mmCIF file of C-alpha atoms in Angstrom:
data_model
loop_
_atom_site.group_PDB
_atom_site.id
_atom_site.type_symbol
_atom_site.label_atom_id
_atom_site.label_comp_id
_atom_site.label_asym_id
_atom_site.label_seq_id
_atom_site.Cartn_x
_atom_site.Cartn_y
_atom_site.Cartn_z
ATOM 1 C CA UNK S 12 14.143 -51.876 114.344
ATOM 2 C CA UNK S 13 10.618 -52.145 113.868
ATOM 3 C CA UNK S 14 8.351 -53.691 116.304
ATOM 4 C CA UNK S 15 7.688 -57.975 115.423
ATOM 5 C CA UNK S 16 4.287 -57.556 115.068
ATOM 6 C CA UNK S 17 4.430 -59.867 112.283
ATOM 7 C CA UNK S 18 4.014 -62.240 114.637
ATOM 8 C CA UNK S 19 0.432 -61.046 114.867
ATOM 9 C CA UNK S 20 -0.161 -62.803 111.469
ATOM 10 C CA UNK S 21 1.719 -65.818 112.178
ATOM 11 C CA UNK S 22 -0.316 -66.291 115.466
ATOM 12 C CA UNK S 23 -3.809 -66.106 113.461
ATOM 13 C CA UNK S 24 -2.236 -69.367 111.101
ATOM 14 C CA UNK S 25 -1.126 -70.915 114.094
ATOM 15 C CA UNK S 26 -4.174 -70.774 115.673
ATOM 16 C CA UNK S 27 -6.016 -71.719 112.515
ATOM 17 C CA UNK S 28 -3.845 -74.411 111.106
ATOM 18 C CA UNK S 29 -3.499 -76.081 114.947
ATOM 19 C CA UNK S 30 -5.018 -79.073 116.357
ATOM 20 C CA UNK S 31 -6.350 -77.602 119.273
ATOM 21 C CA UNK S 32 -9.397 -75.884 119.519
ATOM 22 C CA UNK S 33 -11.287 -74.074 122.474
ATOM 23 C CA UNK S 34 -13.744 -76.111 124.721
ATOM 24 C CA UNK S 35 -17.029 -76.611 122.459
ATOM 25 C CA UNK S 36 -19.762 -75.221 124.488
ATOM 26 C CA UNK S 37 -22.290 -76.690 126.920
ATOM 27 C CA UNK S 38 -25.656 -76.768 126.244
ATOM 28 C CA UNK S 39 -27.848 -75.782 129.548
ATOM 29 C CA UNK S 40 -29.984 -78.968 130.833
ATOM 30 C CA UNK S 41 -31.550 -77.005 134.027
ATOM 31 C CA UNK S 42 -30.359 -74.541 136.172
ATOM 32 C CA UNK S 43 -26.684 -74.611 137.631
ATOM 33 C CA UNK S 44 -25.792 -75.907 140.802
ATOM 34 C CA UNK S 45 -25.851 -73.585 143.510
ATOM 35 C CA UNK S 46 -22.785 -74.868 144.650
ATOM 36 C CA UNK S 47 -21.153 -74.879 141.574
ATOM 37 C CA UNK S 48 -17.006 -74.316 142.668
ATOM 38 C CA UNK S 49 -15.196 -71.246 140.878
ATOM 39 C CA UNK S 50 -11.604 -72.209 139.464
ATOM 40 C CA UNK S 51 -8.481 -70.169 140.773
ATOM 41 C CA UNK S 52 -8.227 -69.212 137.841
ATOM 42 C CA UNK S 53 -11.412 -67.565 137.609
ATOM 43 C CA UNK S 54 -11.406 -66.393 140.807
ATOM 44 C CA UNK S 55 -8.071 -64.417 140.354
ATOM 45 C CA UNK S 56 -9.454 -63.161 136.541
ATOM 46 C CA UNK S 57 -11.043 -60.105 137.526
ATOM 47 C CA UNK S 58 -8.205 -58.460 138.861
ATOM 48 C CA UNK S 59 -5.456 -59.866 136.620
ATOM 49 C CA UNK S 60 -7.877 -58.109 133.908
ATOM 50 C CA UNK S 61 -8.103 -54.633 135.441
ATOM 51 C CA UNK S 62 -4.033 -55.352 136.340
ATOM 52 C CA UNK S 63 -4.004 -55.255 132.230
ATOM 53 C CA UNK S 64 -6.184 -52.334 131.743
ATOM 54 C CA UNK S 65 -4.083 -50.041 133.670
ATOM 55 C CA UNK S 66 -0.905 -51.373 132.118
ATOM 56 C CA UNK S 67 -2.561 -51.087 128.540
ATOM 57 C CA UNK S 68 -4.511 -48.351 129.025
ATOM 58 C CA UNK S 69 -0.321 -46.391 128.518
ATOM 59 C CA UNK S 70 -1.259 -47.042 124.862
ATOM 60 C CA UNK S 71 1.094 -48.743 122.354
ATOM 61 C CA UNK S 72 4.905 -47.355 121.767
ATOM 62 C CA UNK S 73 7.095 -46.128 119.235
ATOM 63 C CA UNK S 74 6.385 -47.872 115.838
ATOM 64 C CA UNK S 75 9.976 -48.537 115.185
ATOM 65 C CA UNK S 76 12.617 -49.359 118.539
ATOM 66 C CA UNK S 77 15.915 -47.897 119.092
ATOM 67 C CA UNK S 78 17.037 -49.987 121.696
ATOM 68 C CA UNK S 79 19.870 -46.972 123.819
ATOM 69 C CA UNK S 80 23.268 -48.008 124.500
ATOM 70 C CA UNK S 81 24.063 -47.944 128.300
ATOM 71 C CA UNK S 82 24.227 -44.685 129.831
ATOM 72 C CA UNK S 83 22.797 -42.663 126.312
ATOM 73 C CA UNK S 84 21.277 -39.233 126.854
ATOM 74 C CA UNK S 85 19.025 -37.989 124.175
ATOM 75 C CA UNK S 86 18.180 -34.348 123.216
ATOM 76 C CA UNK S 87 14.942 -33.559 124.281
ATOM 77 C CA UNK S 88 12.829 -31.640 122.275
ATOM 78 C CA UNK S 89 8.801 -30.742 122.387
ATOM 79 C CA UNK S 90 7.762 -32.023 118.805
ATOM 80 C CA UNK S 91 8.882 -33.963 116.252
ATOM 81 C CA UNK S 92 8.065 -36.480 113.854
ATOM 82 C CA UNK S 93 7.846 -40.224 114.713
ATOM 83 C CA UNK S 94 11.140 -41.722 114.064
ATOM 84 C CA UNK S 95 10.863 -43.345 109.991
ATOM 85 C CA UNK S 96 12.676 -46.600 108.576
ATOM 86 C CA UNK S 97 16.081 -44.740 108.677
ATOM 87 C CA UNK S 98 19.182 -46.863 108.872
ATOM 88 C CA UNK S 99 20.159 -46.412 112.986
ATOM 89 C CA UNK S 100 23.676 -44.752 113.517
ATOM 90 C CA UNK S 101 24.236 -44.367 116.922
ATOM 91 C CA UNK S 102 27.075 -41.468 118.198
ATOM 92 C CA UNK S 103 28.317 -42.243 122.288
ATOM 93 C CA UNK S 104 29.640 -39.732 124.021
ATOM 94 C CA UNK S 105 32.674 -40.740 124.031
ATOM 95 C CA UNK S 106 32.812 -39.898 120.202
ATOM 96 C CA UNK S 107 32.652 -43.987 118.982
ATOM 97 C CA UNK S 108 29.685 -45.220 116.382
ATOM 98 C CA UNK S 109 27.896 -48.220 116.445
ATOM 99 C CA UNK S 110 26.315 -49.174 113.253
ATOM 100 C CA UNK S 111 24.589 -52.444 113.934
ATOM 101 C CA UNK S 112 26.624 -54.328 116.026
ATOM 102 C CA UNK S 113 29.495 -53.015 114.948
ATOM 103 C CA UNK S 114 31.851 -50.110 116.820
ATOM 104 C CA UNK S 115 33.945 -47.596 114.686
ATOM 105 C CA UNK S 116 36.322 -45.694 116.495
ATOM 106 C CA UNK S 117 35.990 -42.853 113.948
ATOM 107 C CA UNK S 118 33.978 -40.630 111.982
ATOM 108 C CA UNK S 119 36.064 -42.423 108.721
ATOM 109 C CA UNK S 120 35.764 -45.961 109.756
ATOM 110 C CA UNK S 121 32.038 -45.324 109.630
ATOM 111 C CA UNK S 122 32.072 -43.867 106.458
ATOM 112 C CA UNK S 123 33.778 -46.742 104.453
ATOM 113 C CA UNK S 124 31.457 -48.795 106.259
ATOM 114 C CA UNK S 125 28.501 -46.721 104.893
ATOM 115 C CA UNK S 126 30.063 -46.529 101.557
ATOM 116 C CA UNK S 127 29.841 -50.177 101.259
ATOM 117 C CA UNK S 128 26.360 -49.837 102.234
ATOM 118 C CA UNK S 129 25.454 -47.274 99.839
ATOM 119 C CA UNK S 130 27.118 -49.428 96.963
ATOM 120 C CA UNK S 131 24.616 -52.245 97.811
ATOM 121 C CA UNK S 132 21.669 -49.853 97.285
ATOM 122 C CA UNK S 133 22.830 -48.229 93.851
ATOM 123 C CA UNK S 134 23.621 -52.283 92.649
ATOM 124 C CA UNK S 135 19.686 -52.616 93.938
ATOM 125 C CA UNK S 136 19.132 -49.313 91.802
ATOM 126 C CA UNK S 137 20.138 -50.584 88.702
ATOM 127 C CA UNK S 138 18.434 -53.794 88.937
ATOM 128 C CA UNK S 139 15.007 -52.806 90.261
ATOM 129 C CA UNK S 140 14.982 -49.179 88.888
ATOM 130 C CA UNK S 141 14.539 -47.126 92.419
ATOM 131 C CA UNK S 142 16.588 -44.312 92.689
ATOM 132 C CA UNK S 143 19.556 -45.159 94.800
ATOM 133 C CA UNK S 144 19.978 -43.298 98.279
ATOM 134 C CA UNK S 145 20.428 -43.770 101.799
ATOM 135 C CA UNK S 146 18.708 -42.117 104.738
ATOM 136 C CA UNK S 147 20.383 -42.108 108.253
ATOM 137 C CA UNK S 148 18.515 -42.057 111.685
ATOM 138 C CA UNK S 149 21.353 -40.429 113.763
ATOM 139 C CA UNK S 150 20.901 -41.239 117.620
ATOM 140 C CA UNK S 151 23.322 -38.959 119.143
ATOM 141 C CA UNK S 152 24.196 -38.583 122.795
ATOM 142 C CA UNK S 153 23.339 -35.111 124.085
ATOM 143 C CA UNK S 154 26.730 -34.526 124.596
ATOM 144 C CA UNK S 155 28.297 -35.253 121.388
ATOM 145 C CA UNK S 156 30.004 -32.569 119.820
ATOM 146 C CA UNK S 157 28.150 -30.587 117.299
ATOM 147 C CA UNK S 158 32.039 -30.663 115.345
ATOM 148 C CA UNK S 159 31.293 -34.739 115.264
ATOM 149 C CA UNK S 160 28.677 -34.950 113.226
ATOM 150 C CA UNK S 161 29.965 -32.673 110.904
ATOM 151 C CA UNK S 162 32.841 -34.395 110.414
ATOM 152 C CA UNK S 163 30.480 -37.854 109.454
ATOM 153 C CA UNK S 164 28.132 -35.485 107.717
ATOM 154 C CA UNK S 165 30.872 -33.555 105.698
ATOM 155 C CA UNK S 166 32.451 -36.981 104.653
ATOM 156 C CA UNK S 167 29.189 -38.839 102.978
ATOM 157 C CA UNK S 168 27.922 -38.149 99.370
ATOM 158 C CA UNK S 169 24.873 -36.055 98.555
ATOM 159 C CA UNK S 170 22.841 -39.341 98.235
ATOM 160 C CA UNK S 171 23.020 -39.917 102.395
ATOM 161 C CA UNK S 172 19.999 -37.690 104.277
ATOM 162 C CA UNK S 173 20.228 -37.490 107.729
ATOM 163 C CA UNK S 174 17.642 -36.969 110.323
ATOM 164 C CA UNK S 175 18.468 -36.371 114.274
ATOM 165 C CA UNK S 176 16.411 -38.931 116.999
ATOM 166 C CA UNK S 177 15.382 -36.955 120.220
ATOM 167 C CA UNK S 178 13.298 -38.073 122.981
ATOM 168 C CA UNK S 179 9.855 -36.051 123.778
ATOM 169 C CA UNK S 180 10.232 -33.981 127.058
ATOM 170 C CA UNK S 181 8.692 -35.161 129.879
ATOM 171 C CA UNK S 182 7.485 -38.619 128.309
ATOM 172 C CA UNK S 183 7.701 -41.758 130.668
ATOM 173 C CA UNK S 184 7.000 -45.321 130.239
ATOM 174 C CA UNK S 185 5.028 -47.568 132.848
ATOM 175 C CA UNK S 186 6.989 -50.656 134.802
ATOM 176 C CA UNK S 187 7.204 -53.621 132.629
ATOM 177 C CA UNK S 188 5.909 -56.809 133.464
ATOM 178 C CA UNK S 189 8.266 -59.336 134.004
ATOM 179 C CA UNK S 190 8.751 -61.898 131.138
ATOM 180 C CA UNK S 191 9.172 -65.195 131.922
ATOM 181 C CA UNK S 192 13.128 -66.458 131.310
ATOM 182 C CA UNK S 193 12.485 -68.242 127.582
ATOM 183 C CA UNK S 194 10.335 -65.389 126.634
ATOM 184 C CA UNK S 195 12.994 -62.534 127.249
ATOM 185 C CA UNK S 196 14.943 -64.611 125.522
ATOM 186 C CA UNK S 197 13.158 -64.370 122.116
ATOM 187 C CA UNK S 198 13.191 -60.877 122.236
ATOM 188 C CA UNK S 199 16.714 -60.882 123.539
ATOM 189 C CA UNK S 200 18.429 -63.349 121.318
ATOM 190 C CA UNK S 201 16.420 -64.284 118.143
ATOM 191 C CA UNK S 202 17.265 -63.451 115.054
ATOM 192 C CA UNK S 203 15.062 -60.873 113.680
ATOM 193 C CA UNK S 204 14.055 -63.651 110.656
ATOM 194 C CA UNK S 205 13.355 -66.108 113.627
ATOM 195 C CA UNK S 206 11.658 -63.787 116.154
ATOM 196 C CA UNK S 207 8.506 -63.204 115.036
ATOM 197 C CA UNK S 208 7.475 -67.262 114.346
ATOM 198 C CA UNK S 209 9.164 -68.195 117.995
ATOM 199 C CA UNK S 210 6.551 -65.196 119.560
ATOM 200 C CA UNK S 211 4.075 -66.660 117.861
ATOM 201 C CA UNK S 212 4.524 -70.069 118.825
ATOM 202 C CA UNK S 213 4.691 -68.340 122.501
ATOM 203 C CA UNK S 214 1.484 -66.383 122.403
ATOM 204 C CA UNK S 215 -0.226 -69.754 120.488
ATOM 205 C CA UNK S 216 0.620 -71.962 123.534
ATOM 206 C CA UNK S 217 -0.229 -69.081 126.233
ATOM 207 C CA UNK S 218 -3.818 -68.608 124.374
ATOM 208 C CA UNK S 219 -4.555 -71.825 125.326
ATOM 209 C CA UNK S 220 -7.440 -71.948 122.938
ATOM 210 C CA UNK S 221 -9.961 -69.525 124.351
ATOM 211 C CA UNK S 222 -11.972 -68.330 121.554
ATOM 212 C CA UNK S 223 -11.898 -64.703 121.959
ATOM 213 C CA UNK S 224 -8.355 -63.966 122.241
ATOM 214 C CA UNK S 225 -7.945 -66.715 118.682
ATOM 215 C CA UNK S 226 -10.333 -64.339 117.134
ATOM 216 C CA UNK S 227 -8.533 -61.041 118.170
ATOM 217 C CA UNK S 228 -5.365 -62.194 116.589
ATOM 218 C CA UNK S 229 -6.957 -63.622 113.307
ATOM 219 C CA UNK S 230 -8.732 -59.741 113.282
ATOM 220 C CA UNK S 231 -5.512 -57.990 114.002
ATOM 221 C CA UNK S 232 -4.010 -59.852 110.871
ATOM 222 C CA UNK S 233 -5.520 -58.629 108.561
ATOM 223 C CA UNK S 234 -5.629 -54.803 109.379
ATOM 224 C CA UNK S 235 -3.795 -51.965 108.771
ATOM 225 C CA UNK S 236 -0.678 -52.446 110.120
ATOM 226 C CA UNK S 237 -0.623 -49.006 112.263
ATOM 227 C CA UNK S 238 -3.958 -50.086 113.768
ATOM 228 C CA UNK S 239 -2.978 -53.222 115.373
ATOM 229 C CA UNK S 240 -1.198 -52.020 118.326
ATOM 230 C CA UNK S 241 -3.930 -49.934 119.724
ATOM 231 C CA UNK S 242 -6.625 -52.523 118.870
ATOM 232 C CA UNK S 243 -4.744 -55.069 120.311
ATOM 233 C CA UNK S 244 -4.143 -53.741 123.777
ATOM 234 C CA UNK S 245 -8.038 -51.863 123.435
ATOM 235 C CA UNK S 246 -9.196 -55.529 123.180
ATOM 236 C CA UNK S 247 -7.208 -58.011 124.376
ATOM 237 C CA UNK S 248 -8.204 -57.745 128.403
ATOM 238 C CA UNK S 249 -11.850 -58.196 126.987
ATOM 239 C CA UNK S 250 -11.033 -61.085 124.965
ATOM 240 C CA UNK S 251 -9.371 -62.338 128.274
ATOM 241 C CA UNK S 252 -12.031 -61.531 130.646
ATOM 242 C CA UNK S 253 -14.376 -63.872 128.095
ATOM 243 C CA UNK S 254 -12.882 -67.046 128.799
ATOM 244 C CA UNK S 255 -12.311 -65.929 132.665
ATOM 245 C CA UNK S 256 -8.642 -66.281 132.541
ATOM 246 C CA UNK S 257 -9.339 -70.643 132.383
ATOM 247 C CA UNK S 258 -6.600 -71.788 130.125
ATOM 248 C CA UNK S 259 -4.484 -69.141 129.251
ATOM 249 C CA UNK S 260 -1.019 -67.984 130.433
ATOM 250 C CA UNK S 261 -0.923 -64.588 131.210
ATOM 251 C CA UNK S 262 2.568 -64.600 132.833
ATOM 252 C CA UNK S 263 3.576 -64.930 128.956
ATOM 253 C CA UNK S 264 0.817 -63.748 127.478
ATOM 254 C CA UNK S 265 1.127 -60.162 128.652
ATOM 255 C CA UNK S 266 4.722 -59.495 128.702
ATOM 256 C CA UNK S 267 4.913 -60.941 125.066
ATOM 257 C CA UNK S 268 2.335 -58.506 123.836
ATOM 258 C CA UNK S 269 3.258 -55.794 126.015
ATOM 259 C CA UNK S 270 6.939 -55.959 124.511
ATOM 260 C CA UNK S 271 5.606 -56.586 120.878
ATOM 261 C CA UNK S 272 3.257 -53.407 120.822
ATOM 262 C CA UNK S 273 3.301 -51.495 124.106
ATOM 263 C CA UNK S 274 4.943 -48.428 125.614
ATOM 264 C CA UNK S 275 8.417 -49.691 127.122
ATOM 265 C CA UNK S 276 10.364 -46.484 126.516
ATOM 266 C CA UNK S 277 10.177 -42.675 126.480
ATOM 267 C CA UNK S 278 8.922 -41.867 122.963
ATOM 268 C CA UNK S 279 11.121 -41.190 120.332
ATOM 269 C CA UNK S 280 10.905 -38.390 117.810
ATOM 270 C CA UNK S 281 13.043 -37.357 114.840
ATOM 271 C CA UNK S 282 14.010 -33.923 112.931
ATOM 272 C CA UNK S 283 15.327 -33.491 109.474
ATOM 273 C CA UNK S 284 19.183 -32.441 109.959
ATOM 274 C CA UNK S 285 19.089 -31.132 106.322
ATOM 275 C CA UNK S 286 22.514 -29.768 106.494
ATOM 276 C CA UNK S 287 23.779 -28.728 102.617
ATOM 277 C CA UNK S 288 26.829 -27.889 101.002
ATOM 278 C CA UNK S 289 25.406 -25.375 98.948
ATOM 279 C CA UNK S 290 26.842 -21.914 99.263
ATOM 280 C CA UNK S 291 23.260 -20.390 98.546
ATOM 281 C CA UNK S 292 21.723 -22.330 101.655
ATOM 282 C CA UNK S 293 21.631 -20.419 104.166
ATOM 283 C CA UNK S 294 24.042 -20.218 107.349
ATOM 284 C CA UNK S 295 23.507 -21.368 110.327
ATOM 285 C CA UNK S 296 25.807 -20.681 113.255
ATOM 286 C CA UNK S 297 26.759 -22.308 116.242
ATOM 287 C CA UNK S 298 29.152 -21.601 119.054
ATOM 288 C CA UNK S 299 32.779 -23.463 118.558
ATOM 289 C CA UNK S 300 31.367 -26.218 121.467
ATOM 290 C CA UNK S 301 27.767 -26.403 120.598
ATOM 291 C CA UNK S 302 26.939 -30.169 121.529
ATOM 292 C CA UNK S 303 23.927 -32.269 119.494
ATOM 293 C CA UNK S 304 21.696 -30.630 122.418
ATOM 294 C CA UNK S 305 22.216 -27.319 120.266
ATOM 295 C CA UNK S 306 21.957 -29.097 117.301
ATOM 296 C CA UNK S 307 18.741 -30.520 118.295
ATOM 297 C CA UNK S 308 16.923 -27.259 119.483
ATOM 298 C CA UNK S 309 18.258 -25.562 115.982
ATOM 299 C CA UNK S 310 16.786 -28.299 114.098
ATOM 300 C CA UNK S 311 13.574 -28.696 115.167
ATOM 301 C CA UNK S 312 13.086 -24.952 114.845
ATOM 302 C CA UNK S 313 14.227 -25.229 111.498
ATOM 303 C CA UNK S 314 11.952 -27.855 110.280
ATOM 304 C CA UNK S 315 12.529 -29.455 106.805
ATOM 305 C CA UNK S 316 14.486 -25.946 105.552
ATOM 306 C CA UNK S 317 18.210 -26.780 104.183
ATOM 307 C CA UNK S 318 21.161 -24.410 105.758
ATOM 308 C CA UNK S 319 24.887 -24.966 106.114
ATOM 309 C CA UNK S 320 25.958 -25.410 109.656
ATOM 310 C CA UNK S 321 28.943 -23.373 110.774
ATOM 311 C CA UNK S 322 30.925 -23.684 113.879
ATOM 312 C CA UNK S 323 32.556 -20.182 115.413
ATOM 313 C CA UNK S 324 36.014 -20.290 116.103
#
């Protein structure tokens, strides 16, 4: 699903339309105090701010998030595209599918479900004139048989295009910072419709009202969308560092962000799987237990190029 950063806009009209509002400044009468006392919080800023430089400094993740099923292997492949607005199909190794929350214990259970699917979007066809069709992001356990997922493939109409999700070799992902209990919760439980107002909520209360962070998130909402993540994590530690930490909650502040728009997984990439029925495409063979780990390394080398996929005997 994509990544709730909605909840970058609905933080700017929180911010805006609340009653609170940062500290007004003080104007100088004479030179400070030499022993002026430095808060905790101050105190502690500088390195909670380099703490978030490091962490941010991974970049944002994946656009869209395919949250793995226990114990899921992905193909891993050098390239690819980043993974697109496909409905997610996932394929366990144990030869089940889970579309949404839902398990189908075979390859035609799944397809009556996707039928129904693809009934919705030719109704939506006829009433708002865009040409009916369904594209499927298939998530398939390395170990899948290749036979599988031509027995789903084999069963849909021509309207259904499929593309294969892989992981990038050799890609990590940092430690996460912990999230306090409520806030794991939004991201665990909400609804998507609900998620992205309770986050913002979240991040208005951990703000606390410091000025520069406010005016980060009223920037972020009105940018490109594929700019915010990188902007956001390029500038929020400044924005932090501006009000010294006084006032804000970064035990929420940074796991909320760092879930909404940072790198918490290997990256994902996908291939077209542009498998065709047409006896003029050409063939493409595969040994009689070729698993989606073949599949995957055919593929990619394959690129956008339609070919009919045959098994050996």
């Amino acid at each position: 699903m994509p990544r709730p950063l909605t909840a970058l806009f609905f933080v700017s009209l929180l911010a805006c339309n609340s009653g609170a509002s940062a500290p007004a400044p003080q104007t100088a009468t004479g030179p400070a105090p030499s022993d002026t006392k430095v808060s905790p919080a101050a105190a502690a800023c500088p390195e909670k701010v380099t703490a978030m430089r490091t962490l941010f400094a991974h970049g944002p993740g994946d656009a869209t998030i395919l949250d793995l099923p226990p114990g899921m292997e992905l193909p891993t492949t050098s390239g690819g595209a980043p993974v697109g607005n496909g409905l997610p199909v996932f394929i366990l190794a144990d030869g089940k599918f889970k579309l949404d929350a839902t398990m189908y214990a075979t390859a035609a259970d799944l397809q009556q479900a996707l039928a129904s699917e693809l009934d919705k979007a030719k109704q939506l066809s006829v009433n708002t004139g865009v040409p009916a069709g369904m594209s499927l992001s298939l998530v398939i356990d390395a170990r899948v048989p290749a036979s599988t997922i031509l027995a789903l493939a084999d069963g849909l109409p021509p309207e259904v295009t499929f593309f294969q999700i892989v992981q990038l070799a050799g890609d990590t992902a940092p430690p996460a910072p912990p999230a306090p209990p409520a806030v794991q919760k939004i991201f665990d439980e909400s609804p998507a419709d609900r998620r992205a107002v309770e986050l913002a909520k979240a991040l208005e209360k951990a703000i606390g009202g410091c000025k520069p962070v406010t005016e980060l998130f009223q920037k972020l909402a009105v940018m490109d969308p594929a700019s915010r993540g990188k902007t956001l994590l390029d500038g929020l530690p400044g924005a932090v560092e501006g009000c010294k930490c006084e006032g804000i909650d970064l035990d929420v502040l940074v796991p909320a962000v760092w879930q909404m728009t940072g790198k918490t997984s290997p990256a994902k990439r996908q291939f077209p799987l542009a498998l065709s029925r047409d006896a003029k495409a050409e063939q493409q063979r595969l040994p009689a237990n070729a698993t989606a780990a073949d599949l995957a390394r055919l593929v990619e080398a394959r690129g956008k190029t339609p070919f009919r996929l045959e098994l050996e005997k």
